[in-house]
mmCIF file of C-alpha atoms in Angstrom:
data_model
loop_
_atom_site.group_PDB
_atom_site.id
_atom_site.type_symbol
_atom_site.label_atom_id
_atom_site.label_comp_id
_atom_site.label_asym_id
_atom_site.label_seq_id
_atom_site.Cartn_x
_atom_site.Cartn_y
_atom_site.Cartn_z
ATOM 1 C CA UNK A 1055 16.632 8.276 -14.689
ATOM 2 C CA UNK A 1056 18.817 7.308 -11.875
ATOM 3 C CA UNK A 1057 18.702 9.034 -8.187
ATOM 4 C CA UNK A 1058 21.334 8.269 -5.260
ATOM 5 C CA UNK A 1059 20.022 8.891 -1.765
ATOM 6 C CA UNK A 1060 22.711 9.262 1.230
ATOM 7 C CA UNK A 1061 22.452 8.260 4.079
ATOM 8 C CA UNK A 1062 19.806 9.625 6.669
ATOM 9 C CA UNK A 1063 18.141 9.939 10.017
ATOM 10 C CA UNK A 1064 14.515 9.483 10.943
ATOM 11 C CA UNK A 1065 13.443 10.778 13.824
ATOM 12 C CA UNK A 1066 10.416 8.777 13.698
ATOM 13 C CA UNK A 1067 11.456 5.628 12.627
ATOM 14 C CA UNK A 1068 11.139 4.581 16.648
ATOM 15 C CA UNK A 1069 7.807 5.925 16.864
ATOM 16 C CA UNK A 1070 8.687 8.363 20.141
ATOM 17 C CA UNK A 1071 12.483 6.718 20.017
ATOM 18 C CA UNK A 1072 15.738 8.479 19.659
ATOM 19 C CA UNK A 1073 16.156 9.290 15.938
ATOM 20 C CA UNK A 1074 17.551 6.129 14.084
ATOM 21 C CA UNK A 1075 20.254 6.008 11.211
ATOM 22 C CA UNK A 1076 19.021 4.781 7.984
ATOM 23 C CA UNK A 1077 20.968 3.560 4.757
ATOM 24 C CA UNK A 1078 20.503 5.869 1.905
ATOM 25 C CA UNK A 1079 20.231 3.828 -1.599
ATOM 26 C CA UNK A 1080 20.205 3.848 -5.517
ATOM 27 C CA UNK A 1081 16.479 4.566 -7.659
ATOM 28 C CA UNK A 1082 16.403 4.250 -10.993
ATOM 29 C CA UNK A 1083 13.559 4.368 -13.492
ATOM 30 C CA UNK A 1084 11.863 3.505 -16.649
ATOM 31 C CA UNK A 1085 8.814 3.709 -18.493
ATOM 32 C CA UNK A 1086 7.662 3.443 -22.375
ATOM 33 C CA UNK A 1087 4.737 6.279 -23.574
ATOM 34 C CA UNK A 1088 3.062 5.729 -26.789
ATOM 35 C CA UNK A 1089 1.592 8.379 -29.018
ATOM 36 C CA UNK A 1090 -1.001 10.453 -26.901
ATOM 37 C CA UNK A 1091 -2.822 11.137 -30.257
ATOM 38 C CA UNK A 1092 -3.801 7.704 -31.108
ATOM 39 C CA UNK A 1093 -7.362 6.144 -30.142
ATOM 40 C CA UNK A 1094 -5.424 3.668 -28.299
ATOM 41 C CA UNK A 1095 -2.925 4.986 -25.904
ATOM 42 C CA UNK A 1096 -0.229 2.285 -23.666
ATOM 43 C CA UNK A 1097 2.107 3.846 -20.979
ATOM 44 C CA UNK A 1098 4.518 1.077 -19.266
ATOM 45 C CA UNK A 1099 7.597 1.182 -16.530
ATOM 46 C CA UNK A 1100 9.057 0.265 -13.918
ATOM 47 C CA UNK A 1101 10.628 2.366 -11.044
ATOM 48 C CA UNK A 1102 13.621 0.031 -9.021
ATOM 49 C CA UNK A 1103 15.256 0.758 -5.475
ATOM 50 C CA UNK A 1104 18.122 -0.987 -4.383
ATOM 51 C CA UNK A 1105 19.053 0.202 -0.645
ATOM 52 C CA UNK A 1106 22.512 0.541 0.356
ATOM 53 C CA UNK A 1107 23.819 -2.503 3.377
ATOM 54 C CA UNK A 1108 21.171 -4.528 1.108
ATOM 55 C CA UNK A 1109 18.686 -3.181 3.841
ATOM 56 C CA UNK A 1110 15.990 -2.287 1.274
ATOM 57 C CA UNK A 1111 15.043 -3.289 -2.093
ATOM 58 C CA UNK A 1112 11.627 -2.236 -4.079
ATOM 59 C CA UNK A 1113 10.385 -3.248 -7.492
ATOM 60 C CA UNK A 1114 7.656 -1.468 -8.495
ATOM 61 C CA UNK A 1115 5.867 -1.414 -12.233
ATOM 62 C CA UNK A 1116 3.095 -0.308 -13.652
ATOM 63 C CA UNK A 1117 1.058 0.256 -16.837
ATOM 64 C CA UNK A 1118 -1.634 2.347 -18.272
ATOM 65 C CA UNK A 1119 -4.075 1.576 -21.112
ATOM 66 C CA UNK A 1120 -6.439 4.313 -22.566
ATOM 67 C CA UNK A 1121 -8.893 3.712 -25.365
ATOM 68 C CA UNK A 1122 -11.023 6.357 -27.118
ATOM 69 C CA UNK A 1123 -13.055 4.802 -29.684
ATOM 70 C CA UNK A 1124 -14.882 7.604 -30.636
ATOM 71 C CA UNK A 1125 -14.872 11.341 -29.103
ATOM 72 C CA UNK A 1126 -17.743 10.767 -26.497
ATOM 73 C CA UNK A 1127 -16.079 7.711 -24.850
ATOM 74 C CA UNK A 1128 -12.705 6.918 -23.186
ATOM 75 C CA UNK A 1129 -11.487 4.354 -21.339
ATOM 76 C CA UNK A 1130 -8.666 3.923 -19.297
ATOM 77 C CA UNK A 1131 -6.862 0.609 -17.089
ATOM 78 C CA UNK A 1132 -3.777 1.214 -14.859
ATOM 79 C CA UNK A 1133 -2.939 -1.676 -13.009
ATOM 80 C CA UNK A 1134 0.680 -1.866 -10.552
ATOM 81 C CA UNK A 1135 2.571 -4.169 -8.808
ATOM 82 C CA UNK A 1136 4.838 -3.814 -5.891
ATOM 83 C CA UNK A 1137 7.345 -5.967 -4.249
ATOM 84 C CA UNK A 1138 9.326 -4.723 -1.453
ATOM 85 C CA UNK A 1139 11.546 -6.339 1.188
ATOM 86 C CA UNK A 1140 13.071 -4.066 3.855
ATOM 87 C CA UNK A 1141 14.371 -5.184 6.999
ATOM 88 C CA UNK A 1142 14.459 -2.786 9.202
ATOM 89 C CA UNK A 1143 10.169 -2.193 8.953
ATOM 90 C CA UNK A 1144 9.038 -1.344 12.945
ATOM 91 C CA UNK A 1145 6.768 -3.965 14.816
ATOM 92 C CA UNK A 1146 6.087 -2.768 18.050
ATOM 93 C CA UNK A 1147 7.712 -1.171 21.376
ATOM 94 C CA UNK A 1148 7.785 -3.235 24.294
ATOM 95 C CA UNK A 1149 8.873 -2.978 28.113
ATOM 96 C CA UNK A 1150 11.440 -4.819 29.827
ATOM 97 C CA UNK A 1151 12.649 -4.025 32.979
ATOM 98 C CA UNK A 1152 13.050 0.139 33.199
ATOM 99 C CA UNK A 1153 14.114 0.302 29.735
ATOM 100 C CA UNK A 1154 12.228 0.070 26.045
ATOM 101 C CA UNK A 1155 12.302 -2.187 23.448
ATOM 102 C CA UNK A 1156 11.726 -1.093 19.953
ATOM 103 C CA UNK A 1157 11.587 -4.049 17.874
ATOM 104 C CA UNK A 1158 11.874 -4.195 14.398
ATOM 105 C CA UNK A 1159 11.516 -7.290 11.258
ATOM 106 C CA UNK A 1160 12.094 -8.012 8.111
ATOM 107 C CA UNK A 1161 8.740 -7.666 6.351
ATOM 108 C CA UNK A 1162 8.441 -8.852 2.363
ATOM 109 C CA UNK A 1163 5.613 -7.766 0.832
ATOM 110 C CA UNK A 1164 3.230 -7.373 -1.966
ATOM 111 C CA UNK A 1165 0.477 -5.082 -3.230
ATOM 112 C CA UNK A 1166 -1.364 -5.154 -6.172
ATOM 113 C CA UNK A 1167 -3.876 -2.585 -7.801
ATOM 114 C CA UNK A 1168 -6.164 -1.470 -10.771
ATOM 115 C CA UNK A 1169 -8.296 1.414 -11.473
ATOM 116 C CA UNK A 1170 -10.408 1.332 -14.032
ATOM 117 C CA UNK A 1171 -12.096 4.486 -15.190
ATOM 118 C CA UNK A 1172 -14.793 5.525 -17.750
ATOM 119 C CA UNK A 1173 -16.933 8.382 -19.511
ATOM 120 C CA UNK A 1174 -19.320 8.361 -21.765
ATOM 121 C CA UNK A 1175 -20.946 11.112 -23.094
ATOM 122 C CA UNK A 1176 -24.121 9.633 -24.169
ATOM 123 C CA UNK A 1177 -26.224 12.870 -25.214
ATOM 124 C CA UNK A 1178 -25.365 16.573 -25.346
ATOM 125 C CA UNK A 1179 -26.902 16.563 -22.029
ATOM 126 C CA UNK A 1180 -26.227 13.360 -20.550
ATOM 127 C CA UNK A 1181 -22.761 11.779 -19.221
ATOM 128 C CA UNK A 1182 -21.751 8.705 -17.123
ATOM 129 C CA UNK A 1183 -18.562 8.228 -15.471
ATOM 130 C CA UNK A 1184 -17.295 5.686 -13.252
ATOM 131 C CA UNK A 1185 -14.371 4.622 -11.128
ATOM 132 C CA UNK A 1186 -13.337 1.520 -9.381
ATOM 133 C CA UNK A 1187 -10.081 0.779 -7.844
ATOM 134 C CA UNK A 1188 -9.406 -2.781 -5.974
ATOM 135 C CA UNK A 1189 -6.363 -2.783 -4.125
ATOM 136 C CA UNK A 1190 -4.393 -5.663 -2.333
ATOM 137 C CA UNK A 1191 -1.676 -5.965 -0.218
ATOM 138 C CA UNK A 1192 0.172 -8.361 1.759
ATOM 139 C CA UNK A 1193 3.248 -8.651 4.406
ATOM 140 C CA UNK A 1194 4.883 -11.312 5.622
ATOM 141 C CA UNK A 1195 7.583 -10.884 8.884
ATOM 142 C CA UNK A 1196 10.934 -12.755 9.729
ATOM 143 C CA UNK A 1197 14.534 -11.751 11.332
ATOM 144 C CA UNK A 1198 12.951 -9.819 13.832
ATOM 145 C CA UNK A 1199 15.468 -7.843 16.315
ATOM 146 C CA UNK A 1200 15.503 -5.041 18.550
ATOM 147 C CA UNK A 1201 17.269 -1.641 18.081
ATOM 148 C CA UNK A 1202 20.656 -1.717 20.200
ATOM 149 C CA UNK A 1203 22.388 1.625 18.867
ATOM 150 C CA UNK A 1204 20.326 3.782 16.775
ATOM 151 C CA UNK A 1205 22.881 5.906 15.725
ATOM 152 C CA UNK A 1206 25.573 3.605 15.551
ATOM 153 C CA UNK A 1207 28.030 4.054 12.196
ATOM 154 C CA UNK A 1208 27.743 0.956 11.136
ATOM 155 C CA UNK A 1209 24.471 -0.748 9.560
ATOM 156 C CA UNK A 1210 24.802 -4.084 11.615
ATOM 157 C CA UNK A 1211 25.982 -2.539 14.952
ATOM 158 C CA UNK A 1212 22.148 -0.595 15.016
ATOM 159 C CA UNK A 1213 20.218 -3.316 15.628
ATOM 160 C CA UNK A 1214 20.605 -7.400 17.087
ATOM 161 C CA UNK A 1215 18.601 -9.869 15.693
ATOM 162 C CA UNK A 1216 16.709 -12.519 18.041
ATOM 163 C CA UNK A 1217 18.480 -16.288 17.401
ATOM 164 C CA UNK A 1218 16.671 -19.256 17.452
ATOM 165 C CA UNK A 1219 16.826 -19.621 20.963
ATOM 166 C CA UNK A 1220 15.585 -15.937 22.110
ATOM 167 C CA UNK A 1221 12.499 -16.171 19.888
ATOM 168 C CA UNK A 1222 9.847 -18.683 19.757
ATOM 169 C CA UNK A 1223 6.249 -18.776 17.971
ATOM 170 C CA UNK A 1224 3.102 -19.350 20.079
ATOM 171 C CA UNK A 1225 0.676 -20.378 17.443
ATOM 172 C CA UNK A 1226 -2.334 -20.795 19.844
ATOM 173 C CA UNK A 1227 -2.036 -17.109 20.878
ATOM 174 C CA UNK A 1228 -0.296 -15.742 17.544
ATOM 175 C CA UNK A 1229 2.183 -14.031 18.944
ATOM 176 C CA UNK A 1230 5.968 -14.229 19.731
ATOM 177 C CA UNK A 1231 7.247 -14.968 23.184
ATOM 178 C CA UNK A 1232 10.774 -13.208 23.347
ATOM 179 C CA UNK A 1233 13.412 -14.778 25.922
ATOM 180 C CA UNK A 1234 15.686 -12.077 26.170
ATOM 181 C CA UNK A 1235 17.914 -12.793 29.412
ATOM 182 C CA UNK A 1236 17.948 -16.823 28.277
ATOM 183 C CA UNK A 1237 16.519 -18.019 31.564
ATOM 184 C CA UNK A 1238 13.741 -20.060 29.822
ATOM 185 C CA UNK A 1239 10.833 -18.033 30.666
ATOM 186 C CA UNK A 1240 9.059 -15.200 28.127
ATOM 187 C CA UNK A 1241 10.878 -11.836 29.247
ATOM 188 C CA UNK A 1242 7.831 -9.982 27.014
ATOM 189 C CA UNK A 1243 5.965 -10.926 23.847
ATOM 190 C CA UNK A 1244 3.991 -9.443 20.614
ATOM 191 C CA UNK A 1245 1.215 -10.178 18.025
ATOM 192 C CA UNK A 1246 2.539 -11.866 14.854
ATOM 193 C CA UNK A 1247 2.529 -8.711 12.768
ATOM 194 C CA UNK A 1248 1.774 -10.620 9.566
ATOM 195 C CA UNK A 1249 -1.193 -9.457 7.864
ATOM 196 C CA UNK A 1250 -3.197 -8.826 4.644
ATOM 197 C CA UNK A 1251 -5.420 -5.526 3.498
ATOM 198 C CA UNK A 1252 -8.051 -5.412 0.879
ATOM 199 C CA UNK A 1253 -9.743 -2.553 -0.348
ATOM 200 C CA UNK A 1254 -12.272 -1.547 -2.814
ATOM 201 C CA UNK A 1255 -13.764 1.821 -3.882
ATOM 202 C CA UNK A 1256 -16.039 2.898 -6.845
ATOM 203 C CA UNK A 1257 -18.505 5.802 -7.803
ATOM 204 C CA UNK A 1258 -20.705 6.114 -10.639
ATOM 205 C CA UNK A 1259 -21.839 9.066 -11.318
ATOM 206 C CA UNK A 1260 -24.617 10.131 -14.322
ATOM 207 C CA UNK A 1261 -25.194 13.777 -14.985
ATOM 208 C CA UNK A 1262 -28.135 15.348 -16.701
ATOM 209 C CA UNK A 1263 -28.434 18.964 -18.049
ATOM 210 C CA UNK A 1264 -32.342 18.646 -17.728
ATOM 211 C CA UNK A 1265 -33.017 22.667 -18.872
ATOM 212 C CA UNK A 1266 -30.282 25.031 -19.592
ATOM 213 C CA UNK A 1267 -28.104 26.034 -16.741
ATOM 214 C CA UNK A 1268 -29.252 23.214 -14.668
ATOM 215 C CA UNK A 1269 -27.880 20.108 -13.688
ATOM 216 C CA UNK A 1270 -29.270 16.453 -12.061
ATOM 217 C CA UNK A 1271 -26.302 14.728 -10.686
ATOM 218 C CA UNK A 1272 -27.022 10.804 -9.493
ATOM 219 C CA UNK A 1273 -24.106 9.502 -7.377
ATOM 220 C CA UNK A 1274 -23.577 5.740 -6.118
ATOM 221 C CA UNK A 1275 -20.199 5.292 -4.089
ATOM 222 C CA UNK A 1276 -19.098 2.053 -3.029
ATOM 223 C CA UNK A 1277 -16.118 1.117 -0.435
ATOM 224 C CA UNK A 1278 -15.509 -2.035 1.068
ATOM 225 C CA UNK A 1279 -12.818 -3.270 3.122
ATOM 226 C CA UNK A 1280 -11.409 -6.733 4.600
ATOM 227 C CA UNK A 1281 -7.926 -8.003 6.702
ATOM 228 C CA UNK A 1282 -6.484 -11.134 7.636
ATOM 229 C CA UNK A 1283 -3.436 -12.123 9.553
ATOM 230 C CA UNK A 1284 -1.889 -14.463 7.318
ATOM 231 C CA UNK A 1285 0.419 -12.689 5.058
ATOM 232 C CA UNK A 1286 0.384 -14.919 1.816
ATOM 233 C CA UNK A 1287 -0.580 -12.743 -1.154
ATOM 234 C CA UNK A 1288 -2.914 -14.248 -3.579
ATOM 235 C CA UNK A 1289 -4.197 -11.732 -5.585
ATOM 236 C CA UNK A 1290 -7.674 -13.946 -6.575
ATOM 237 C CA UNK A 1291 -8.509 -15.458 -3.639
ATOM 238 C CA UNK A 1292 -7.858 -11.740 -1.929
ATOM 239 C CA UNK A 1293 -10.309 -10.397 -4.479
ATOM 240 C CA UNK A 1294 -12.798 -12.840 -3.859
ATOM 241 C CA UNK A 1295 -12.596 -12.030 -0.100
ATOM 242 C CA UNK A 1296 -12.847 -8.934 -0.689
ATOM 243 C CA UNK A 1297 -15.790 -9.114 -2.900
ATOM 244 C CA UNK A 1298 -17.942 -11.320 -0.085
ATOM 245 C CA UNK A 1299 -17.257 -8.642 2.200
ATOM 246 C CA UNK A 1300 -19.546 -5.924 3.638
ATOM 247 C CA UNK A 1301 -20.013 -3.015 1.043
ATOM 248 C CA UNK A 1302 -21.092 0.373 2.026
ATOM 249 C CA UNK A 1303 -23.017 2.155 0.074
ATOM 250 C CA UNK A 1304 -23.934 5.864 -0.339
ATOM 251 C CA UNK A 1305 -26.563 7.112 -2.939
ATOM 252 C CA UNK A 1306 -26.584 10.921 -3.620
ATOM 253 C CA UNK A 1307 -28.983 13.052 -5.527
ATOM 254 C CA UNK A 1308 -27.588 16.708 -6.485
ATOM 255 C CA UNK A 1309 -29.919 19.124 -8.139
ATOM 256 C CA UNK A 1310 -29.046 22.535 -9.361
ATOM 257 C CA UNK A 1311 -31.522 25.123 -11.296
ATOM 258 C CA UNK A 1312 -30.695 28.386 -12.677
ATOM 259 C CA UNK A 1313 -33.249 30.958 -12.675
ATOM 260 C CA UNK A 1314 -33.622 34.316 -14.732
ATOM 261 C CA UNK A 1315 -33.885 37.224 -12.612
#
């Protein structure tokens, strides 16, 4: 399928800005579904976005594996990848002088996920499921500029982008000094917006009808959660980080009885 966006305007693109013009863009998409009645069940695709003024682009795709190899147990895997540049992605509002300063950058990034899920009917009475879903992500910044004209008709005349000489990297203090005025001196600065985001979250759960009616329910729920300011995606050393990080976990007990009255 195939989807054309016009053009439109966000009136929170400037997070408590004037509303700001955005290119609209061309989506198209396609996936591959095997037969649903088979023990072993693959779904596929891929869903594209190419952004008008070459402002935005997306790649996303994605796949799905179920497996049933008998009645009381399925399986299922879904992992997806995303890459997606757009360069007009907001970094922070600044001061300078009596007027604001929303600036904005070009941020390319990644993100990466699986979720894995399972059941398993192992008596009449007695069931196990489970779900775990690691997720990774990762954006780097460049071209940053500051929003001249927000509703300006033409793409390039909306924003101006910080040369060479306006912009300078202070790696001690991880930030960028801007020099807006060119007198040699830091007008106002910001935190390099680079970053990475790693997150994790499972539950297992086991159910047993102990008497007719009623129901023991044993719940363990894991989340944990890690960032870093470096940007670089690395999908196994990101894992591994995440994985030496603090988990929390929460343990549950449910009981229900039914009584005969």
């Amino acid at each position: 399928s195939i989807t054309y966006e016009f053009d439109q305007v966000s009136n929170d693109a400037l997070r408590g800005g004037p509303a700001l013009k955005l290119p609209g863009g061309v989506s198209g998409e396609v996936y591959f579904n095997s037969d649903q009645r088979k023990k072993l069940r693959l779904n596929f695709g891929t869903w594209q976005y190419w952004g008008n003024e070459n402002a935005v682009r997306t790649r996303n795709y994605w796949g799905w594996m179920g497996y049933r190899p008998f009645n009381a147990m399925s399986l299922s895997v879904n992992p997806y990848y995303t890459l997606r540049r757009n360069e007009l992605q907001f970094v922070d509002r600044m001061r300078f002088g009596s007027e604001d300063r929303h600036l904005f950058g070009q941020i390319d990034q990644e993100t990466m996920g699986i979720t894995f899920r399972l059941s398993y009917s192992v008596t009449p009475v007695l069931s196990i499921e489970y779900y775990g879903a690691p997720f990774v992500s990762a954006g780097a910044y460049e071209r940053f500029k500051r929003i001249t004209d927000p509703q300006a008709g033409a793409y390039r005349e909306r924003f101006d982008e910080f040369s060479d000489g306006a912009i300078a990297y202070d790696p001690e203090n991880e930030s960028y000094r801007i020099d807006e005025d060119g007198d040699g001196s830091a007008d106002y600065q910001f935190d390099r917006p680079d970053f990475n985001y790693r997150e994790f979250n499972s539950n297992l759960v086991i159910r047993w009808e102990y008497a007719a009616g009623s129901t023991l329910f044993l719940v363990w729920s894991q989340g944990r959660e890690d960032s870093a300011p470096n940007g670089r995606f690395a999908f196994g050393n990101d894992l591994q980080d995440l994985f030496r990080s603090d988990a929390r976990n929460i343990f549950l007990i449910k009981v229900s009885r039914w009584f005969s009255l």
